[in-house]
CSV table of C-alpha atoms in Angstrom, one decimal:
chain,number,residue,atom,x,y,z
A,285,MET,CA,-10.8,23.7,2.7
A,286,GLY,CA,-11.3,25.0,6.2
A,287,MET,CA,-13.2,23.4,9.0
A,288,ILE,CA,-17.0,24.0,9.0
A,289,ASN,CA,-18.2,26.0,12.0
A,290,ALA,CA,-19.6,24.0,14.8
A,291,LYS,CA,-21.3,24.7,18.1
A,292,GLU,CA,-19.6,23.3,21.2
A,293,ASN,CA,-21.2,21.4,24.1
A,294,VAL,CA,-24.7,21.7,22.9
A,295,PRO,CA,-27.4,20.2,25.3
A,296,MET,CA,-29.2,17.4,23.4
A,297,LYS,CA,-32.3,17.8,25.5
A,298,ASN,CA,-32.8,21.0,23.5
A,299,HIS,CA,-32.8,19.1,20.2
A,300,THR,CA,-34.9,16.1,21.0
A,301,THR,CA,-38.7,15.7,21.4
A,302,LEU,CA,-38.2,13.7,24.6
A,303,LYS,CA,-36.2,16.7,26.1
A,304,ILE,CA,-33.6,14.4,27.6
A,305,GLY,CA,-29.8,14.4,27.1
A,306,GLY,CA,-26.5,16.0,28.0
A,307,PRO,CA,-24.1,17.9,25.8
A,308,ALA,CA,-22.6,16.9,22.5
A,309,ARG,CA,-19.0,17.9,22.0
A,310,ARG,CA,-19.6,19.4,18.6
A,311,PHE,CA,-22.8,20.2,16.8
A,312,PHE,CA,-22.8,20.7,13.0
A,313,GLU,CA,-25.6,22.1,10.8
A,314,PRO,CA,-24.4,21.6,7.2
A,315,GLU,CA,-26.0,23.4,4.3
A,316,THR,CA,-24.5,21.5,1.3
A,317,ILE,CA,-23.7,17.9,0.4
A,318,GLU,CA,-20.0,19.0,0.3
A,319,ASP,CA,-20.3,20.2,3.9
A,320,MET,CA,-21.7,16.8,5.0
A,321,SER,CA,-19.0,14.9,3.2
A,322,GLN,CA,-16.3,17.1,4.7
A,323,ILE,CA,-17.7,16.6,8.2
A,324,LEU,CA,-17.8,12.9,7.7
A,325,GLN,CA,-14.2,12.7,6.4
A,326,GLU,CA,-12.8,15.0,9.1
A,327,SER,CA,-14.6,13.2,12.0
A,328,LEU,CA,-13.0,9.9,10.8
A,329,GLU,CA,-9.6,11.5,10.6
A,330,GLU,CA,-9.9,13.0,14.1
A,331,GLU,CA,-11.3,9.7,15.4
A,332,ALA,CA,-14.5,11.5,16.6
A,333,PRO,CA,-17.6,9.4,16.9
A,334,LEU,CA,-20.5,10.8,14.8
A,335,PHE,CA,-24.3,10.6,15.1
A,336,VAL,CA,-26.8,11.9,12.5
A,337,LEU,CA,-29.8,13.7,14.0
A,338,GLY,CA,-33.0,14.9,12.4
A,339,ASN,CA,-35.5,16.7,14.5
A,340,GLY,CA,-34.8,14.5,17.5
A,341,SER,CA,-37.8,12.3,17.6
A,342,ASN,CA,-37.4,8.5,18.4
A,343,VAL,CA,-34.0,9.2,20.1
A,344,LEU,CA,-32.8,9.1,23.7
A,345,PHE,CA,-29.4,10.6,24.6
A,346,PRO,CA,-27.5,9.7,27.8
A,347,ASP,CA,-27.5,12.2,30.7
A,348,GLU,CA,-23.7,12.6,30.2
A,349,GLY,CA,-24.3,13.6,26.6
A,350,TYR,CA,-22.5,12.4,23.4
A,351,GLU,CA,-18.7,12.5,23.4
A,352,GLY,CA,-18.5,13.1,19.7
A,353,TRP,CA,-19.9,15.0,16.8
A,354,ILE,CA,-23.6,15.5,15.9
A,355,LEU,CA,-24.5,16.0,12.2
A,356,HIS,CA,-27.8,17.8,12.4
A,357,LEU,CA,-30.1,17.7,9.3
A,358,GLY,CA,-33.2,19.8,10.1
A,359,PRO,CA,-34.4,23.2,8.8
A,360,ASN,CA,-30.9,23.8,7.5
A,361,TRP,CA,-31.4,20.9,5.1
A,362,SER,CA,-35.0,20.9,4.0
A,363,GLY,CA,-36.8,21.5,0.7
A,364,ILE,CA,-39.1,19.9,-1.8
A,365,GLU,CA,-39.2,20.0,-5.6
A,366,LEU,CA,-41.4,18.5,-8.3
A,367,VAL,CA,-39.5,16.0,-10.5
A,368,ASP,CA,-42.5,15.4,-12.7
A,369,ALA,CA,-46.3,15.1,-12.3
A,370,CYS,CA,-46.2,12.4,-9.6
A,371,ARG,CA,-42.6,12.4,-8.3
A,372,LEU,CA,-41.0,14.7,-5.7
A,373,ARG,CA,-37.4,15.1,-4.6
A,374,VAL,CA,-37.3,15.8,-0.9
A,375,LYS,CA,-34.3,16.8,1.2
A,376,SER,CA,-33.9,14.6,4.3
A,377,GLY,CA,-34.3,17.4,6.9
A,378,THR,CA,-37.8,18.1,5.7
A,379,THR,CA,-40.4,17.1,8.2
A,380,ASN,CA,-43.1,14.6,7.5
A,381,GLN,CA,-45.7,17.3,8.2
A,382,GLU,CA,-44.1,19.6,5.6
A,383,LEU,CA,-44.1,16.9,3.0
A,384,ALA,CA,-47.7,16.0,3.7
A,385,ARG,CA,-48.7,19.7,3.4
A,386,PHE,CA,-46.9,20.0,0.1
A,387,THR,CA,-48.5,16.9,-1.3
A,388,ARG,CA,-51.9,18.3,-0.3
A,389,LEU,CA,-51.3,21.6,-2.1
A,390,ALA,CA,-49.9,19.7,-5.1
A,391,GLY,CA,-52.9,17.3,-5.3
A,392,LEU,CA,-50.7,14.2,-4.8
A,393,ALA,CA,-52.1,11.4,-2.7
A,394,GLY,CA,-50.2,8.6,-0.8
A,395,TYR,CA,-48.4,10.4,2.0
A,396,GLU,CA,-51.4,11.2,4.2
A,397,PHE,CA,-50.5,8.4,6.6
A,398,ALA,CA,-47.3,10.2,7.6
A,399,SER,CA,-48.8,13.6,8.1
A,400,GLY,CA,-48.7,13.3,11.9
A,401,ILE,CA,-45.5,11.2,12.3
A,402,PRO,CA,-43.0,13.4,14.2
A,403,GLY,CA,-39.6,13.7,12.6
A,404,THR,CA,-37.9,14.2,9.3
A,405,VAL,CA,-38.2,12.2,6.1
A,406,GLY,CA,-34.6,11.0,6.6
A,407,GLY,CA,-35.6,9.5,9.9
A,408,ALA,CA,-38.7,8.0,8.4
A,409,ILE,CA,-36.6,6.3,5.7
A,410,VAL,CA,-34.1,4.9,8.2
A,411,MET,CA,-36.8,3.2,10.3
A,412,ASN,CA,-39.4,2.8,7.5
A,413,ALA,CA,-41.9,4.8,9.6
A,414,GLY,CA,-45.5,4.0,9.2
A,415,ALA,CA,-49.0,4.6,10.6
A,416,TYR,CA,-52.6,4.0,9.7
A,417,ASP,CA,-51.9,1.2,7.2
A,418,GLY,CA,-49.2,3.1,5.3
A,419,GLU,CA,-45.4,2.8,5.3
A,420,THR,CA,-42.6,4.8,3.9
A,421,VAL,CA,-41.6,1.9,1.6
A,422,ASP,CA,-45.0,2.2,-0.1
A,423,VAL,CA,-44.0,5.6,-1.7
A,424,LEU,CA,-40.2,5.6,-1.7
A,425,GLU,CA,-38.6,5.4,-5.1
A,426,SER,CA,-34.9,6.1,-4.4
A,427,VAL,CA,-32.5,7.8,-2.1
A,428,ARG,CA,-29.1,9.5,-2.3
A,429,TRP,CA,-26.9,8.9,0.7
A,430,LEU,CA,-23.4,9.4,2.0
A,431,ASP,CA,-21.3,6.6,3.5
A,432,ARG,CA,-19.1,7.0,6.6
A,433,ARG,CA,-16.2,8.2,4.3
A,434,GLY,CA,-18.3,10.9,2.7
A,435,ASN,CA,-18.9,9.1,-0.6
A,436,LEU,CA,-22.2,9.7,-2.3
A,437,HIS,CA,-24.4,6.8,-3.4
A,438,VAL,CA,-27.8,6.3,-5.0
A,439,ALA,CA,-30.1,3.4,-4.2
A,440,ALA,CA,-33.5,2.3,-5.4
A,441,GLY,CA,-36.2,1.7,-2.7
A,442,GLU,CA,-36.1,-2.0,-3.3
A,443,GLU,CA,-32.4,-2.1,-2.5
A,444,LEU,CA,-32.9,-0.8,1.1
A,445,ASP,CA,-34.1,-3.9,2.8
A,446,MET,CA,-37.2,-2.2,4.2
A,447,GLY,CA,-39.3,-4.1,6.6
A,448,TYR,CA,-41.2,-3.3,9.8
A,449,ARG,CA,-39.4,-0.3,11.4
A,450,HIS,CA,-36.3,-1.4,9.6
A,451,SER,CA,-34.1,-0.5,6.6
A,452,ARG,CA,-30.6,-1.0,5.4
A,453,PHE,CA,-29.6,2.0,7.4
A,454,SER,CA,-30.8,0.4,10.6
A,455,ASP,CA,-27.7,-1.8,10.4
A,456,GLU,CA,-25.4,0.2,8.2
A,457,PHE,CA,-24.2,3.8,8.6
A,458,GLY,CA,-25.6,6.2,6.1
A,459,VAL,CA,-26.5,9.8,5.9
A,460,ILE,CA,-29.7,10.2,3.8
A,461,VAL,CA,-29.2,13.3,1.6
A,462,ASP,CA,-32.5,13.3,-0.2
A,463,ALA,CA,-35.1,11.0,-1.6
A,464,VAL,CA,-37.5,10.7,-4.5
A,465,TYR,CA,-41.1,9.8,-3.7
A,466,ARG,CA,-43.6,8.5,-6.2
A,467,LEU,CA,-47.2,9.5,-5.4
A,468,ARG,CA,-50.4,9.4,-7.3
A,469,PRO,CA,-52.8,12.2,-8.5
A,470,GLY,CA,-55.6,12.8,-6.0
A,471,ASP,CA,-58.3,15.2,-5.1
A,472,THR,CA,-56.9,18.1,-2.9
A,473,LYS,CA,-60.1,18.2,-0.8
A,474,ALA,CA,-60.0,14.5,-0.2
A,475,ILE,CA,-56.3,14.6,0.7
A,476,GLU,CA,-56.9,17.4,3.1
A,477,GLN,CA,-59.9,15.6,4.8
A,478,ARG,CA,-57.8,12.5,5.2
A,479,ILE,CA,-54.9,14.4,6.8
A,480,ASP,CA,-57.4,16.2,9.1
A,481,GLU,CA,-59.0,12.9,10.1
A,482,LEU,CA,-55.7,11.3,11.0
A,483,THR,CA,-54.5,14.4,12.9
A,484,GLN,CA,-57.7,14.5,15.0
A,485,LYS,CA,-57.3,10.7,15.6
A,486,ARG,CA,-53.7,11.3,16.8
A,487,TRP,CA,-54.6,14.1,19.1
A,488,SER,CA,-57.5,12.3,20.6
A,489,LYS,CA,-55.6,9.1,21.4
A,490,GLN,CA,-52.0,10.0,21.8
A,491,PRO,CA,-50.2,12.4,24.2
A,492,MET,CA,-49.2,14.9,21.5
A,493,GLU,CA,-49.0,17.7,24.1
A,494,ALA,CA,-46.4,15.8,26.1
A,495,ALA,CA,-42.6,15.4,25.6
A,496,SER,CA,-42.1,12.0,24.1
A,497,ALA,CA,-40.0,10.1,21.6
A,498,GLY,CA,-43.1,8.7,19.9
A,499,SER,CA,-44.0,5.1,20.4
A,500,THR,CA,-41.6,3.6,22.9
A,501,PHE,CA,-41.7,0.0,22.0
A,502,LYS,CA,-41.9,-2.0,18.8
A,503,ARG,CA,-45.1,-3.9,18.0
A,504,PRO,CA,-44.6,-7.5,19.2
A,505,ALA,CA,-45.8,-10.3,17.0
A,506,GLY,CA,-49.5,-11.0,17.4
A,507,SER,CA,-50.2,-8.1,19.7
A,508,PHE,CA,-49.6,-4.4,20.5
A,509,ALA,CA,-47.3,-2.9,23.1
A,510,SER,CA,-49.9,-0.5,24.2
A,511,LYS,CA,-52.4,-3.3,24.8
A,512,LEU,CA,-50.0,-5.3,26.9
A,513,ILE,CA,-48.9,-2.3,28.9
A,514,HIS,CA,-52.5,-1.4,29.6
A,515,GLU,CA,-53.5,-4.9,30.6
A,516,SER,CA,-50.6,-4.9,33.0
A,517,GLY,CA,-52.1,-1.8,34.7
A,518,LEU,CA,-49.0,0.3,34.1
A,519,GLN,CA,-50.5,3.6,32.9
A,520,GLY,CA,-49.5,6.3,35.2
A,521,LEU,CA,-46.5,4.4,36.5
A,522,ARG,CA,-43.7,6.8,37.2
A,523,VAL,CA,-40.0,6.9,37.9
A,524,GLY,CA,-39.1,10.5,38.8
A,525,ASP,CA,-40.5,12.5,35.9
A,526,ALA,CA,-40.5,9.6,33.5
A,527,MET,CA,-44.1,8.3,33.2
A,528,VAL,CA,-46.2,5.9,31.3
A,529,SER,CA,-48.8,8.0,29.6
A,530,GLU,CA,-52.3,7.8,31.0
A,531,LYS,CA,-53.7,8.7,27.6
A,532,HIS,CA,-51.9,6.1,25.5
A,533,ALA,CA,-50.0,3.2,27.1
A,534,GLY,CA,-47.6,2.9,24.2
A,535,PHE,CA,-46.0,6.2,25.0
A,536,LEU,CA,-43.5,6.8,27.8
A,537,ILE,CA,-43.3,10.5,28.4
A,538,ASN,CA,-41.1,13.1,30.1
A,539,ALA,CA,-43.6,14.7,32.5
A,540,GLY,CA,-41.1,17.4,33.7
A,541,GLU,CA,-37.3,17.1,34.0
A,542,ALA,CA,-36.8,13.4,33.5
A,543,THR,CA,-33.3,12.1,33.2
A,544,CYS,CA,-32.2,9.3,30.8
A,545,GLY,CA,-31.5,7.1,33.9
A,546,GLU,CA,-35.1,7.6,35.1
A,547,PHE,CA,-36.5,6.9,31.6
A,548,LEU,CA,-34.5,3.7,31.2
A,549,GLU,CA,-35.5,2.5,34.7
A,550,LEU,CA,-39.2,3.0,33.7
A,551,VAL,CA,-38.5,1.1,30.5
A,552,ARG,CA,-37.0,-1.8,32.5
A,553,GLN,CA,-40.0,-1.9,34.9
A,554,VAL,CA,-42.5,-1.9,32.1
A,555,GLN,CA,-40.6,-4.7,30.2
A,556,GLU,CA,-40.3,-6.9,33.3
A,557,LYS,CA,-44.0,-6.5,34.3
A,558,VAL,CA,-45.3,-7.1,30.8
A,559,GLU,CA,-43.0,-10.1,30.4
A,560,SER,CA,-44.1,-11.5,33.8
A,561,ASP,CA,-47.8,-11.1,32.9
A,562,SER,CA,-47.8,-12.1,29.2
A,563,GLY,CA,-44.5,-13.9,28.5
A,564,ILE,CA,-43.7,-11.2,25.9
A,565,ARG,CA,-40.5,-9.1,26.1
A,566,LEU,CA,-41.1,-5.7,24.7
A,567,GLU,CA,-38.3,-4.4,22.4
A,568,LEU,CA,-37.3,-0.7,22.6
A,569,GLU,CA,-38.0,1.2,19.4
A,570,ILE,CA,-36.2,4.4,20.4
A,571,ARG,CA,-32.6,4.8,19.2
A,572,ARG,CA,-29.9,5.3,21.8
A,573,PRO,CA,-26.8,7.1,20.6
A,574,ASP,CA,-23.7,5.4,21.9
A,575,ALA,CA,-20.4,7.3,21.3
A,576,ALA,CA,-18.3,4.3,22.3
A,577,ALA,CA,-20.1,2.0,19.9
A,578,ASP,CA,-19.8,4.5,17.1
A,579,ALA,CA,-16.1,4.9,17.8
A,580,ALA,CA,-15.7,1.1,17.6
A,581,ARG,CA,-17.6,1.1,14.2
A,582,ASP,CA,-15.3,3.9,12.9
A,583,ALA,CA,-12.1,2.1,14.1
A,584,ALA,CA,-13.1,-1.0,12.2
A,585,LEU,CA,-13.7,1.1,9.1
A,586,ARG,CA,-10.3,2.7,9.4
A,587,ARG,CA,-8.7,-0.8,9.8
A,588,GLN,CA,-10.5,-1.9,6.7
A,589,ALA,CA,-9.3,1.1,4.7
A,590,GLU,CA,-5.7,0.5,5.9
A,591,THR,CA,-5.9,-3.2,4.8
A,592,GLU,CA,-7.3,-2.2,1.4
A,593,MET,CA,-4.4,0.3,1.0
A,594,GLU,CA,-1.8,-2.2,1.9
A,595,GLU,CA,-3.2,-4.8,-0.4
A,596,GLY,CA,-3.2,-2.2,-3.2
A,597,GLU,CA,0.4,-1.4,-2.6
A,598,GLU,CA,1.4,-5.1,-2.6
A,599,GLN,CA,-0.4,-5.5,-6.0
A,600,GLU,CA,1.5,-2.5,-7.4
A,601,ASP,CA,4.8,-4.0,-6.2
């Protein structure tokens, strides 16, 4: 089997909603599960770090880029099919907006909360995305996923250790292939009205027109990041073109040509001022791809495989 075509030195700022990030060495857009599995296996063999990217929300790439391979699951890996009256199988590159639109047309309720969440369903599963009193875990029945070696697995929703902005895949490498969602019959008009209501709420309160990664910080226990940032008087604070949104304090935005360095310096200043004022240290919600860390993860996996092989040979002897 030949190597799947890849683009070289692709600027990641063109593939993220924050519009920040230098070039990735190789950029793959697979169209089959077999393609994904092959890319995973060959990147391990070539000792190339690998990062899985959806539509690029909730992610901040370094200015120097990613010295490794990007496995991009977006429009190239999207699609929705009815399994039965209340269940849908959804490819992981499908956006939350696309899924919400489909459920509205199908008269299925339960996914309205995610209609305005930027990103793909794969990303929503990895971080158990939620909004407006709903979370992915509420409607997720099962997922199919590939491990780092390209092996396909199936897991029920309850096996995924889903909590606040967390899942099994927050700590363990996995490529979400697709997922089955269980929804409930609903009135198409009521579903549409709820989606419209939440959309209007988002656009009135959040900087939807600006380049951002979504909410920058996780919600601290007993409070809200946006409330603490607002109370510290930080809205409008700027480092270069990185800026605390004046519309919603929970969003740090790219107001022009911000660099990763500027954005992280703004994050640091916000964290320090909020901690000084409230005693609470805000935790970054945005994922930060790290080729060196990914390479170390893969090296450990290769060592484990070698050990397993040696033990198997000893048993045969």
